[in-house]
Coordinates of C-alpha atoms in Angstrom, one line a residue:
Chain H
X49 CA -20.1 32.8 -19.6
X50 CA -19.9 34.9 -16.4
X51 CA -17.2 33.6 -14.1
X52 CA -13.6 34.9 -14.7
X53 CA -11.4 33.1 -17.1
X54 CA -8.6 31.2 -15.3
X55 CA -6.0 32.2 -17.9
X56 CA -5.9 35.0 -20.5
X57 CA -6.1 33.7 -24.0
X58 CA -4.2 35.4 -26.8
X59 CA -6.7 36.6 -29.5
X60 CA -5.6 38.4 -32.7
X61 CA -7.6 39.5 -35.8
X62 CA -5.2 40.5 -38.5
X63 CA -4.7 40.7 -42.3
X64 CA -1.1 39.5 -42.0
X65 CA -0.1 35.8 -42.1
X66 CA 0.8 34.0 -38.9
X67 CA 3.4 31.4 -38.0
X68 CA 1.9 28.3 -36.3
X69 CA 5.2 27.0 -35.2
X70 CA 6.2 30.3 -33.5
X71 CA 2.8 30.6 -31.8
X72 CA 3.2 27.1 -30.5
X73 CA 6.6 27.9 -29.1
X74 CA 5.2 30.9 -27.3
X75 CA 2.9 28.6 -25.3
X76 CA 5.7 26.3 -24.2
X77 CA 8.8 28.4 -23.9
X78 CA 10.3 28.3 -20.4
X79 CA 7.5 26.1 -19.1
X80 CA 7.7 22.6 -17.6
X81 CA 4.0 22.1 -17.0
X82 CA 2.8 21.8 -20.6
X83 CA 2.3 18.2 -21.7
X84 CA 0.2 18.6 -24.7
X85 CA -0.2 21.1 -27.5
X86 CA -3.0 20.8 -30.1
X87 CA -2.8 23.2 -33.0
X88 CA -5.4 23.6 -35.7
X89 CA -4.6 25.6 -38.9
X90 CA -7.3 26.3 -41.4
X91 CA -6.1 27.1 -44.9
X92 CA -7.7 28.4 -48.1
X93 CA -8.3 25.6 -50.7
X94 CA -8.8 26.1 -54.4
X95 CA -11.5 23.4 -54.5
X96 CA -10.0 21.6 -57.5
X97 CA -9.2 24.8 -59.3
X98 CA -12.7 26.4 -58.9
X99 CA -11.5 29.2 -56.6
X100 CA -8.8 31.9 -57.2
X101 CA -9.2 33.4 -53.7
X102 CA -11.4 33.9 -50.7
X103 CA -12.2 37.4 -49.4
X104 CA -12.8 37.5 -45.7
X105 CA -15.0 40.3 -44.4
X106 CA -15.2 40.8 -40.6
X107 CA -16.8 43.0 -38.1
X108 CA -13.9 44.9 -36.5
X109 CA -14.2 45.1 -32.7
X110 CA -16.8 42.4 -32.5
X111 CA -14.6 39.8 -34.1
X112 CA -12.0 40.3 -31.4
X113 CA -14.7 40.5 -28.7
X114 CA -16.5 37.4 -29.8
X115 CA -13.3 35.3 -30.3
X116 CA -12.2 36.4 -26.8
X117 CA -15.6 35.3 -25.3
X118 CA -15.3 31.9 -27.0
X119 CA -11.7 31.5 -25.9
X120 CA -12.4 32.4 -22.3
X121 CA -15.3 29.9 -22.3
X122 CA -12.8 27.2 -23.4
X123 CA -10.4 28.3 -20.6
X124 CA -13.3 27.8 -18.1
X125 CA -14.3 24.4 -19.5
X126 CA -10.8 22.8 -19.7
X127 CA -7.7 23.2 -17.5
X128 CA -5.5 24.9 -20.2
X129 CA -2.1 26.3 -19.6
X130 CA -2.4 28.5 -22.7
X131 CA -4.7 29.3 -25.6
X132 CA -4.1 31.2 -28.8
X133 CA -6.7 32.2 -31.5
X134 CA -5.7 34.1 -34.6
X135 CA -8.1 34.8 -37.5
X136 CA -7.1 36.6 -40.7
X137 CA -9.3 38.9 -42.8
X138 CA -8.9 40.3 -46.4
X139 CA -8.1 38.4 -49.6
X140 CA -6.5 35.0 -49.1
X141 CA -5.3 32.9 -51.9
X142 CA -5.3 29.0 -52.0
X143 CA -2.5 27.5 -49.9
X144 CA -2.5 30.3 -47.4
X145 CA -3.5 30.4 -43.8
X146 CA -6.9 31.6 -42.6
X147 CA -7.2 30.7 -38.9
X148 CA -5.1 29.3 -36.1
X149 CA -6.2 27.8 -32.8
X150 CA -3.6 26.4 -30.3
X151 CA -4.6 24.8 -27.0
X152 CA -1.9 23.9 -24.4
X153 CA -2.6 21.8 -21.4
X154 CA -0.9 19.3 -19.0
X155 CA -3.0 16.6 -20.6
X156 CA -3.8 15.5 -24.1
X157 CA -7.6 15.2 -23.8
X158 CA -8.1 18.8 -22.7
X159 CA -6.0 20.2 -25.5
X160 CA -7.8 18.2 -28.2
X161 CA -11.3 19.0 -26.9
X162 CA -10.5 22.7 -26.3
X163 CA -9.2 23.2 -29.9
X164 CA -12.1 21.2 -31.4
X165 CA -14.6 23.3 -29.3
X166 CA -13.0 26.6 -30.3
X167 CA -13.3 25.7 -34.0
X168 CA -16.9 24.7 -33.7
X169 CA -17.9 27.8 -31.9
X170 CA -15.8 30.1 -34.0
X171 CA -17.4 28.8 -37.2
X172 CA -20.9 29.7 -36.1
X173 CA -20.4 32.7 -33.8
X174 CA -17.3 34.7 -34.9
X175 CA -18.4 37.5 -37.2
X176 CA -16.5 36.6 -40.4
X177 CA -17.9 36.1 -43.8
X178 CA -16.2 34.4 -46.8
X179 CA -16.7 35.6 -50.4
X180 CA -15.5 33.4 -53.2
X181 CA -13.4 34.7 -56.1
X182 CA -13.8 32.2 -58.9
X183 CA -11.0 31.1 -61.2
X184 CA -13.4 31.3 -64.1
X185 CA -13.9 35.0 -63.6
X186 CA -17.7 34.4 -63.3
X187 CA -19.8 36.1 -60.6
X188 CA -18.4 35.9 -57.1
X189 CA -20.7 34.7 -54.3
X190 CA -20.9 34.5 -50.6
X191 CA -20.2 31.2 -49.0
X192 CA -23.3 29.7 -47.5
X193 CA -23.3 28.7 -43.8
X194 CA -23.5 25.0 -43.3
X195 CA -26.2 23.3 -41.1
X196 CA -23.5 20.8 -40.2
X197 CA -21.6 23.6 -38.4
X198 CA -24.6 24.4 -36.3
X199 CA -25.0 20.7 -35.5
X200 CA -21.3 20.4 -34.6
X201 CA -21.6 23.3 -32.1
X202 CA -24.4 21.5 -30.3
X203 CA -22.0 18.7 -29.3
X204 CA -20.7 21.0 -26.6
X205 CA -24.0 21.9 -24.9
Chain S
X267 CA -28.4 54.6 -33.1
X268 CA -25.5 53.5 -35.3
X269 CA -26.6 50.8 -37.7
X270 CA -24.0 48.6 -39.4
X271 CA -24.3 46.0 -42.2
X272 CA -22.0 43.2 -43.3
X273 CA -21.5 40.7 -46.1
X274 CA -24.6 40.3 -48.4
X275 CA -26.8 42.4 -46.1
X276 CA -24.3 45.3 -46.7
X277 CA -24.3 44.7 -50.4
X278 CA -28.1 44.6 -50.6
X279 CA -28.6 47.7 -48.5
X280 CA -25.8 49.5 -50.4
X281 CA -24.2 51.2 -47.5
X282 CA -21.9 50.0 -44.7
X283 CA -23.4 52.1 -41.9
X284 CA -25.9 54.8 -41.1
X285 CA -27.2 56.6 -38.1
X286 CA -30.9 56.8 -37.2
X287 CA -32.9 58.5 -34.6
X288 CA -35.3 55.9 -33.4
X289 CA -38.9 56.8 -32.3
X290 CA -39.9 55.6 -28.9
X291 CA -42.2 53.0 -30.4
X292 CA -39.1 51.0 -31.6
X293 CA -38.3 48.9 -28.6
X294 CA -36.9 45.6 -30.0
X295 CA -34.7 44.3 -32.7
X296 CA -37.8 43.2 -34.6
X297 CA -39.2 46.7 -34.3
X298 CA -36.0 48.1 -35.7
X299 CA -36.0 45.7 -38.6
X300 CA -39.6 46.7 -39.4
X301 CA -38.5 50.4 -39.4
X302 CA -35.4 49.7 -41.6
X303 CA -37.6 47.9 -44.2
X304 CA -39.6 51.2 -44.7
X305 CA -36.5 53.3 -45.6
X306 CA -36.3 52.3 -49.3
X307 CA -36.4 49.4 -51.7
X308 CA -32.8 48.3 -51.0
X309 CA -33.4 48.1 -47.3
X310 CA -36.7 46.2 -48.0
X311 CA -34.9 43.7 -50.2
X312 CA -32.0 43.2 -47.8
X313 CA -34.4 42.3 -45.0
X314 CA -36.8 40.3 -47.2
X315 CA -35.7 37.0 -45.6
X316 CA -35.9 38.5 -42.2
X317 CA -35.4 35.3 -40.2
X318 CA -32.1 34.5 -42.0
X319 CA -30.5 37.7 -40.7
X320 CA -28.4 37.7 -37.5
X321 CA -28.1 40.6 -35.2
X322 CA -25.6 42.0 -32.7
X323 CA -26.3 44.8 -30.2
X324 CA -23.1 46.6 -29.0
X325 CA -21.1 43.7 -30.6
X326 CA -22.9 40.9 -28.8
X327 CA -25.1 38.3 -30.6
X328 CA -28.8 38.7 -29.7
X329 CA -32.2 37.3 -30.9
X330 CA -34.8 39.3 -32.9
X331 CA -36.9 39.7 -29.8
X332 CA -34.2 41.3 -27.8
X333 CA -34.9 44.8 -26.3
X334 CA -32.7 47.5 -27.7
X335 CA -32.4 49.2 -24.3
X336 CA -29.3 51.4 -24.0
X337 CA -27.5 49.8 -27.0
X338 CA -25.8 52.4 -29.2
X339 CA -24.9 50.1 -32.1
X340 CA -26.9 47.5 -34.0
X341 CA -25.4 45.3 -36.7
X342 CA -27.1 43.1 -39.3
X343 CA -25.4 40.2 -41.1
X344 CA -25.9 36.8 -42.6
X345 CA -25.0 33.6 -40.7
X346 CA -21.2 33.6 -40.2
X347 CA -18.8 31.6 -42.4
X348 CA -15.4 32.2 -40.8
X349 CA -12.8 29.6 -39.7
Chain L
X37 CA -5.3 -3.5 -41.8
X38 CA -4.9 -5.2 -45.1
X39 CA -5.8 -2.9 -48.0
X40 CA -3.2 -0.5 -49.3
X41 CA -2.8 2.9 -47.7
X42 CA -4.0 5.6 -50.0
X43 CA -1.1 7.9 -49.1
X44 CA 2.3 7.3 -47.6
X45 CA 2.6 8.7 -44.1
X46 CA 6.0 10.0 -42.9
X47 CA 7.1 8.1 -39.8
X48 CA 10.4 8.8 -37.9
X49 CA 11.8 7.4 -34.7
X50 CA 14.8 9.5 -33.5
X51 CA 16.7 10.8 -30.5
X52 CA 17.0 14.4 -32.0
X53 CA 14.3 17.0 -31.4
X54 CA 11.8 17.9 -34.1
X55 CA 10.3 21.2 -35.3
X56 CA 6.5 21.0 -35.3
X57 CA 6.2 24.2 -37.5
X58 CA 8.6 22.9 -40.1
X59 CA 6.8 19.5 -40.2
X60 CA 3.5 21.3 -40.7
X61 CA 4.9 23.4 -43.6
X62 CA 6.1 20.2 -45.3
X63 CA 2.5 19.0 -45.5
X64 CA 1.1 22.2 -47.0
X65 CA 4.0 23.6 -49.1
X66 CA 3.0 24.0 -52.8
X67 CA -0.4 22.5 -52.2
X68 CA -3.9 24.0 -52.7
X69 CA -6.0 21.1 -51.5
X70 CA -5.2 21.2 -47.8
X71 CA -7.9 22.9 -45.8
X72 CA -7.1 21.7 -42.3
X73 CA -3.9 20.8 -40.4
X74 CA -4.2 19.4 -36.9
X75 CA -0.9 19.0 -35.0
X76 CA -0.4 17.3 -31.7
X77 CA 2.8 17.8 -29.7
X78 CA 3.5 15.8 -26.6
X79 CA 6.0 17.3 -24.2
X80 CA 7.9 16.1 -21.1
X81 CA 6.5 17.7 -17.9
X82 CA 8.3 18.0 -14.5
X83 CA 5.0 17.1 -12.6
X84 CA 5.3 20.1 -10.2
X85 CA 9.1 19.5 -9.8
X86 CA 8.9 15.8 -9.1
X87 CA 10.7 14.7 -12.3
X88 CA 14.2 15.7 -13.6
X89 CA 13.8 13.7 -16.9
X90 CA 12.1 10.9 -18.7
X91 CA 14.1 8.1 -20.3
X92 CA 12.4 6.6 -23.3
X93 CA 13.3 3.1 -24.3
X94 CA 12.1 1.7 -27.6
X95 CA 12.2 -1.4 -29.7
X96 CA 14.2 -0.4 -32.7
X97 CA 12.6 -1.6 -36.0
X98 CA 9.3 -2.5 -34.4
X99 CA 8.8 1.1 -33.2
X100 CA 9.0 2.3 -36.8
X101 CA 7.0 -0.7 -38.1
X102 CA 4.2 -0.3 -35.6
X103 CA 3.9 3.5 -36.0
X104 CA 3.7 2.9 -39.8
X105 CA 0.9 0.3 -39.4
X106 CA -1.1 2.7 -37.2
X107 CA -0.4 5.7 -39.5
X108 CA -1.5 3.6 -42.6
X109 CA -4.7 2.6 -40.8
X110 CA -5.5 6.3 -40.2
X111 CA -4.9 7.0 -43.9
X112 CA -7.4 4.3 -44.7
X113 CA -10.0 5.5 -42.2
X114 CA -9.9 9.3 -43.1
X115 CA -9.3 11.1 -46.4
X116 CA -6.0 12.6 -45.5
X117 CA -3.7 14.6 -47.8
X118 CA -0.7 14.0 -45.5
X119 CA 0.3 12.5 -42.1
X120 CA 3.5 12.8 -40.1
X121 CA 4.3 10.9 -37.0
X122 CA 7.6 11.4 -35.1
X123 CA 8.5 9.8 -31.8
X124 CA 11.7 10.5 -29.9
X125 CA 13.7 8.1 -27.7
X126 CA 16.5 8.6 -25.1
X127 CA 16.6 11.0 -22.2
X128 CA 14.2 13.9 -22.5
X129 CA 14.1 16.7 -19.9
X130 CA 11.0 18.7 -18.9
X131 CA 9.9 21.3 -21.4
X132 CA 11.1 19.2 -24.4
X133 CA 9.3 17.4 -27.1
X134 CA 8.5 13.7 -27.0
X135 CA 6.0 13.0 -29.8
X136 CA 4.5 14.8 -32.9
X137 CA 1.5 13.8 -34.9
X138 CA 0.3 16.0 -37.8
X139 CA -2.8 15.2 -39.9
X140 CA -3.6 17.2 -43.0
X141 CA -6.9 17.0 -44.9
X142 CA -9.3 19.0 -47.0
X143 CA -11.7 19.1 -44.1
X144 CA -11.4 19.8 -40.4
X145 CA -13.2 16.8 -38.9
X146 CA -10.9 14.3 -40.7
X147 CA -7.8 16.0 -39.4
X148 CA -9.0 16.2 -35.8
X149 CA -10.1 12.6 -35.7
X150 CA -7.1 11.2 -37.4
X151 CA -4.7 13.0 -35.0
X152 CA -6.8 11.9 -32.0
X153 CA -6.9 8.3 -33.2
X154 CA -3.2 8.2 -33.9
X155 CA -2.4 9.3 -30.3
X156 CA -4.8 6.8 -28.8
X157 CA -3.3 3.9 -30.8
X158 CA 0.3 5.0 -30.4
X159 CA 0.0 5.2 -26.6
X160 CA -1.1 1.6 -26.3
X161 CA 0.5 -0.1 -29.3
X162 CA 3.8 1.6 -30.2
X163 CA 6.7 -0.1 -28.4
X164 CA 8.1 2.7 -26.2
X165 CA 8.5 2.7 -22.4
X166 CA 9.1 5.6 -20.1
X167 CA 11.3 5.5 -17.1
X168 CA 11.2 8.4 -14.6
X169 CA 14.2 10.2 -13.3
X170 CA 13.2 11.8 -10.0
X171 CA 14.4 15.3 -9.0
X172 CA 14.9 14.0 -5.4
X173 CA 17.5 11.5 -6.7
X174 CA 15.5 8.6 -5.2
X175 CA 14.9 5.4 -7.1
X176 CA 13.8 5.7 -10.6
X177 CA 10.8 3.8 -11.8
X178 CA 9.0 2.7 -14.9
X179 CA 5.8 4.6 -15.8
X180 CA 2.7 2.4 -15.4
X181 CA 0.4 2.0 -18.3
X182 CA -3.0 3.6 -17.8
X183 CA -6.3 1.7 -18.1
X184 CA -7.7 5.0 -19.4
X185 CA -5.4 4.7 -22.5
X186 CA -6.8 1.2 -23.3
X187 CA -10.3 2.6 -22.9
X188 CA -9.6 5.6 -25.1
X189 CA -8.4 3.2 -27.9
X190 CA -11.7 1.4 -27.8
X191 CA -13.5 4.6 -29.0
X192 CA -12.3 3.8 -32.5
X193 CA -13.5 0.2 -32.8
Chain V
X238 CA 15.2 -18.1 -32.0
X239 CA 16.3 -14.6 -31.1
X240 CA 14.7 -13.5 -27.8
X241 CA 14.6 -9.8 -26.9
X242 CA 13.6 -8.1 -23.7
X243 CA 12.6 -4.5 -23.0
X244 CA 12.0 -2.1 -20.1
X245 CA 11.4 -3.8 -16.7
X246 CA 11.3 -7.3 -18.3
X247 CA 14.8 -6.6 -19.6
X248 CA 16.0 -5.3 -16.2
X249 CA 14.6 -8.4 -14.4
X250 CA 16.0 -10.9 -16.9
X251 CA 19.3 -9.0 -16.7
X252 CA 20.1 -9.3 -20.4
X253 CA 18.8 -7.5 -23.6
X254 CA 18.7 -10.5 -25.8
X255 CA 19.7 -14.1 -26.2
X256 CA 19.4 -16.9 -28.8
X257 CA 17.8 -20.2 -28.0
X258 CA 17.4 -23.5 -29.9
X259 CA 13.8 -24.4 -29.2
X260 CA 12.7 -28.0 -28.8
X261 CA 9.9 -29.1 -31.1
X262 CA 7.5 -29.2 -28.1
X263 CA 7.6 -25.4 -27.9
X264 CA 4.8 -24.4 -30.3
X265 CA 3.2 -21.3 -28.9
X266 CA 4.2 -18.1 -27.2
X267 CA 2.9 -19.6 -23.9
X268 CA 5.1 -22.7 -24.4
X269 CA 8.1 -20.4 -25.0
X270 CA 7.4 -18.4 -21.8
X271 CA 7.2 -21.7 -19.8
X272 CA 10.5 -22.7 -21.2
X273 CA 12.1 -19.3 -20.4
X274 CA 11.0 -19.5 -16.8
X275 CA 13.1 -22.6 -16.4
X276 CA 16.3 -21.0 -17.4
X277 CA 17.2 -19.4 -14.1
X278 CA 15.7 -17.4 -11.1
X279 CA 15.9 -14.1 -13.0
X280 CA 13.9 -15.3 -15.9
X281 CA 11.4 -16.9 -13.5
X282 CA 11.1 -13.6 -11.7
X283 CA 10.7 -11.6 -14.9
X284 CA 7.8 -13.8 -16.1
X285 CA 6.2 -14.2 -12.6
X286 CA 3.2 -12.0 -13.6
X287 CA 3.0 -13.7 -16.9
X288 CA -0.3 -12.2 -18.0
X289 CA 1.1 -8.7 -17.6
X290 CA 3.7 -9.3 -20.3
X291 CA 3.2 -8.3 -23.9
X292 CA 4.7 -10.2 -26.8
X293 CA 5.8 -9.5 -30.4
X294 CA 6.8 -12.1 -33.0
X295 CA 8.9 -10.7 -35.8
X296 CA 8.0 -7.2 -34.6
X297 CA 4.2 -7.7 -34.7
X298 CA 2.0 -7.7 -31.5
X299 CA 0.6 -11.2 -30.8
X300 CA -1.4 -12.9 -28.0
X301 CA 0.1 -15.6 -25.7
X302 CA -1.7 -18.3 -27.6
X303 CA -0.1 -17.4 -30.9
X304 CA 1.8 -20.2 -32.7
X305 CA 5.5 -19.4 -33.1
X306 CA 5.5 -20.8 -36.7
X307 CA 8.4 -19.5 -38.7
X308 CA 9.1 -16.4 -36.6
X309 CA 12.8 -15.8 -36.0
X310 CA 12.5 -13.1 -33.3
X311 CA 10.3 -13.0 -30.1
X312 CA 10.2 -9.9 -27.8
X313 CA 8.8 -9.6 -24.3
X314 CA 8.0 -6.3 -22.7
X315 CA 5.5 -4.6 -20.3
X316 CA 2.4 -2.6 -21.5
X317 CA 3.6 0.3 -23.6
X318 CA 3.9 3.9 -22.2
X319 CA 5.0 6.0 -25.1
X320 CA 3.4 9.1 -26.5

């Protein structure tokens, strides 16, 4: 992760919601070289009524820094024309947005792979932690990290 | 050195951060963890499953054998679950 | 492609533009079971100034039917909560939208794979043909199908 | 039978569609193509690279050896380039 990133990705860590459509427009407005835009939105689910909310804790400063490192690595690996990563923190209720990744490129394959890569790396390396608030009012607990996420990341090495 | 805790590590330790003067004998992350465990029962409990805990030095991920060097901030937390 | 599709995908073939953000909202509005939304937007590029426009010819009736068959196959292969496919026809200038695929699911992997599959199949099976209008005013020509697209489709068999 | 043409097949044939009464001897798509090539020079030119041309019967993709059966519409076109 040493050479300079060919483009500057947009990285934001915020409690406010984001607008996936608007963020996509920002990567294409006034351009004629973008052929493919892949957008991933991660949302809070209620898991069939089990959850009333997720509480996202993060490491301020490092969250932005690590997301930027991952995003710049994606910009080195694929010929992207634009890349946006937004991750929310705080209490998020079911049906609401948690994370957004948008990769723009001249070609479809690069956009798909970059967005997929970003999500795999983000899950295992970005300093965010989810705590569950249960609809039953019973004890809340921290979400456990999945081995499957670690395995998914290895696809890219 | 500024020490920060997140998620269940923070809850177990009972504080979000603290500042420690480290003796010269504490050279690596593992040395630092060994020192932290001696502070009190809560620290000892937080670091009981030592290998499960992830570490960052100056906001960069590192392994437990990393040398502290000139780092001014160390952070301890569980495996991440964002996204 | 015989068993019934578990959900009904939305398929539209139209000359008008579409709004990727709005179409995404339609797949999540009022729901608490959607955890992942992957959206692919394909746009017209000018290929470094070479093209002034693309003209998209289609086979009315079959275009809708074939996109529906591909979309229903995706709904059988992955546990999707929603799927939208929109393909435009007519003259489209650089910077404008051509195609939209949005796959919604509880889980990330299903959304990514379904959107990727849709685009691979759509490229080689949906009855659309692109004619290039050149910026130089020289003879226009039909875009040639790529062997790479046929190869990409074989990933899913 | 209603015959439709798209993209460069349409341009070469010079018409978008036509209706033909097929003799009983025309049983497959390949038979139909052989018949179409005899209509005039433009049809012959359009189907010159016969194997490059894709076919749909009643708006479903089929191979050249497919039997026409009860289909009421056949369409001929180049490999698709949408998306």
